Amino acid sequence: EVLLVESGGHLVQPGGSLRLSCAASGFMFGNYWMTWVRQAPGKGLEWVANIHQRGNERYYSESVRGRFTVSRDNAKNSLFLQMNSLRAEDTGVYYCSRGSQRFSDYWGQGTLVSVSS
Amino acid sequence: SALTQPASVSGSPGQSIILSCTGTDSDVGAYNFVSWYQQHPGKAPKLMLYDVRFRPSGVSHRFSGSKSGNTASLTVSGLQADDEADYFCSSYTNSSLVVFGGGTRLTVL
């Protein structure tokens, strides 16, 4: 069974940093693109970033480019999102998903990030 | 910018409804990489269709997709109570990124 479990979300002040993790199991992690998608409270989905199987290609939305960094550790079946210079508008649930720009076929349950003073 | 979806659509059990998703020549109109996601309150999104019209294993045949020009559509046939949820479309873009629609709340009357 494919399982994605996010962690690391919590309350942080504006301008602060946070590192999210996603632990993957049930599939060959190193064979798949992986993606981060977020959802502000009561709002729609927003694609954030994704990363190639080997980590040599990464793409970011305009709203996070230069502040967020996506990375992965295939040996540990883990995906990460380093978030710096956080803003109030970064608040939301962050989902880890398996897939490329075409689609994401499995999603985690999400981790909540709150940016507030 | 985000793909355009109607905020809400409703239908009675057994009916068919169509959800639309309008983009531009740079995303929906340019590629057959449109996908649809269903999200029940408090739950993670679930992939319902990919590449415009293909259903992942386990998704009911009552869900079907199509595209014409810059508009993609999701048809739900034989509406059931459990279909009531938010539906989001997404598309690959010519910037190698992904754009989502604002989402449609489907209500089963």
Short mmCIF file of N, CA, C and O in Angstrom, two decimals, chain B residues 31-66:
data_model
loop_
_atom_site.label_atom_id
_atom_site.label_comp_id
_atom_site.label_asym_id
_atom_site.label_seq_id
_atom_site.Cartn_x
_atom_site.Cartn_y
_atom_site.Cartn_z
N TYR B 31 -1.90 21.26 -24.00
CA TYR B 31 -1.49 19.88 -23.64
C TYR B 31 -2.69 19.05 -23.21
O TYR B 31 -3.68 19.58 -22.70
N ASN B 32 -2.58 17.76 -23.38
CA ASN B 32 -3.60 16.84 -22.87
C ASN B 32 -3.20 16.33 -21.49
O ASN B 32 -3.31 15.14 -21.19
N PHE B 33 -2.71 17.24 -20.66
CA PHE B 33 -2.28 16.90 -19.31
C PHE B 33 -3.17 17.60 -18.29
O PHE B 33 -2.71 18.31 -17.41
N VAL B 34 -4.48 17.35 -18.44
CA VAL B 34 -5.45 17.87 -17.49
C VAL B 34 -5.84 16.73 -16.55
O VAL B 34 -6.09 15.60 -16.99
N SER B 35 -5.86 17.03 -15.27
CA SER B 35 -6.27 16.04 -14.29
C SER B 35 -7.35 16.63 -13.38
O SER B 35 -7.49 17.85 -13.29
N TRP B 36 -8.12 15.75 -12.76
CA TRP B 36 -9.21 16.15 -11.88
C TRP B 36 -9.05 15.44 -10.53
O TRP B 36 -8.71 14.25 -10.48
N TYR B 37 -9.33 16.21 -9.46
CA TYR B 37 -9.21 15.68 -8.11
C TYR B 37 -10.50 15.92 -7.35
O TYR B 37 -11.12 16.98 -7.47
N GLN B 38 -10.88 14.93 -6.57
CA GLN B 38 -12.05 15.03 -5.68
C GLN B 38 -11.54 15.20 -4.25
O GLN B 38 -10.61 14.51 -3.84
N GLN B 39 -12.15 16.10 -3.52
CA GLN B 39 -11.74 16.31 -2.13
C GLN B 39 -12.97 16.41 -1.23
O GLN B 39 -13.74 17.36 -1.37
N HIS B 40 -13.10 15.47 -0.35
CA HIS B 40 -14.14 15.55 0.68
C HIS B 40 -13.62 16.40 1.83
O HIS B 40 -12.40 16.49 2.05
N PRO B 41 -14.52 17.04 2.58
CA PRO B 41 -14.11 17.93 3.67
C PRO B 41 -13.14 17.26 4.64
O PRO B 41 -13.39 16.15 5.11
N GLY B 42 -12.04 17.93 4.89
CA GLY B 42 -11.05 17.43 5.83
C GLY B 42 -10.19 16.29 5.35
O GLY B 42 -9.39 15.74 6.12
N LYS B 43 -10.34 15.94 4.08
CA LYS B 43 -9.59 14.81 3.53
C LYS B 43 -8.59 15.27 2.48
O LYS B 43 -8.66 16.40 1.98
N ALA B 44 -7.68 14.38 2.14
CA ALA B 44 -6.73 14.67 1.08
C ALA B 44 -7.40 14.54 -0.28
O ALA B 44 -8.39 13.82 -0.43
N PRO B 45 -6.90 15.26 -1.27
CA PRO B 45 -7.44 15.11 -2.63
C PRO B 45 -7.24 13.68 -3.14
O PRO B 45 -6.31 12.99 -2.74
N LYS B 46 -8.12 13.29 -4.05
CA LYS B 46 -8.05 11.97 -4.67
C LYS B 46 -8.07 12.15 -6.18
O LYS B 46 -8.93 12.87 -6.70
N LEU B 47 -7.15 11.53 -6.88
CA LEU B 47 -7.09 11.62 -8.33
C LEU B 47 -8.27 10.88 -8.94
O LEU B 47 -8.48 9.69 -8.67
N MET B 48 -9.04 11.58 -9.79
CA MET B 48 -10.20 10.97 -10.44
C MET B 48 -9.97 10.74 -11.93
O MET B 48 -10.45 9.74 -12.48
N LEU B 49 -9.29 11.65 -12.58
CA LEU B 49 -8.98 11.52 -14.01
C LEU B 49 -7.60 12.12 -14.26
O LEU B 49 -7.22 13.09 -13.61
N TYR B 50 -6.88 11.55 -15.22
CA TYR B 50 -5.62 12.14 -15.64
C TYR B 50 -5.53 12.12 -17.16
O TYR B 50 -6.25 11.36 -17.82
N ASP B 51 -4.66 12.97 -17.69
CA ASP B 51 -4.51 13.07 -19.14
C ASP B 51 -5.87 13.21 -19.82
O ASP B 51 -6.18 12.53 -20.80
N VAL B 52 -6.65 14.10 -19.29
CA VAL B 52 -7.99 14.49 -19.77
C VAL B 52 -9.07 13.44 -19.50
O VAL B 52 -10.12 13.76 -18.96
N ARG B 53 -8.82 12.17 -19.87
CA ARG B 53 -9.92 11.23 -19.90
C ARG B 53 -9.64 9.87 -19.27
O ARG B 53 -10.51 8.98 -19.31
N PHE B 54 -8.49 9.67 -18.70
CA PHE B 54 -8.14 8.35 -18.19
C PHE B 54 -8.43 8.23 -16.69
O PHE B 54 -8.11 9.13 -15.91
N ARG B 55 -9.05 7.12 -16.32
CA ARG B 55 -9.40 6.86 -14.92
C ARG B 55 -8.36 5.98 -14.27
O ARG B 55 -8.02 4.91 -14.81
N PRO B 56 -7.88 6.38 -13.09
CA PRO B 56 -6.99 5.47 -12.34
C PRO B 56 -7.79 4.25 -11.90
O PRO B 56 -9.02 4.27 -11.83
N SER B 57 -7.07 3.18 -11.59
CA SER B 57 -7.70 1.98 -11.08
C SER B 57 -8.52 2.31 -9.84
O SER B 57 -8.07 3.04 -8.95
N GLY B 58 -9.76 1.80 -9.80
CA GLY B 58 -10.59 2.00 -8.63
C GLY B 58 -11.57 3.15 -8.73
O GLY B 58 -12.47 3.26 -7.90
N VAL B 59 -11.38 4.01 -9.71
CA VAL B 59 -12.31 5.13 -9.89
C VAL B 59 -13.50 4.66 -10.74
O VAL B 59 -13.32 4.03 -11.77
N SER B 60 -14.68 5.02 -10.29
CA SER B 60 -15.91 4.57 -10.97
C SER B 60 -15.97 5.04 -12.41
O SER B 60 -15.56 6.15 -12.74
N HIS B 61 -16.54 4.20 -13.26
CA HIS B 61 -16.74 4.54 -14.67
C HIS B 61 -17.75 5.66 -14.84
O HIS B 61 -17.94 6.18 -15.94
N ARG B 62 -18.42 6.05 -13.74
CA ARG B 62 -19.39 7.16 -13.80
C ARG B 62 -18.66 8.50 -14.00
O ARG B 62 -19.31 9.50 -14.31
N PHE B 63 -17.38 8.50 -13.80
CA PHE B 63 -16.60 9.72 -13.99
C PHE B 63 -15.89 9.65 -15.36
O PHE B 63 -15.19 8.68 -15.65
N SER B 64 -16.10 10.68 -16.16
CA SER B 64 -15.48 10.71 -17.48
C SER B 64 -15.01 12.12 -17.80
O SER B 64 -15.52 13.09 -17.23
N GLY B 65 -14.05 12.23 -18.71
CA GLY B 65 -13.49 13.53 -19.02
C GLY B 65 -13.35 13.78 -20.50
O GLY B 65 -13.28 12.85 -21.30
N SER B 66 -13.31 15.05 -20.84
CA SER B 66 -13.12 15.45 -22.23
C SER B 66 -12.49 16.83 -22.26
O SER B 66 -12.35 17.50 -21.22
#
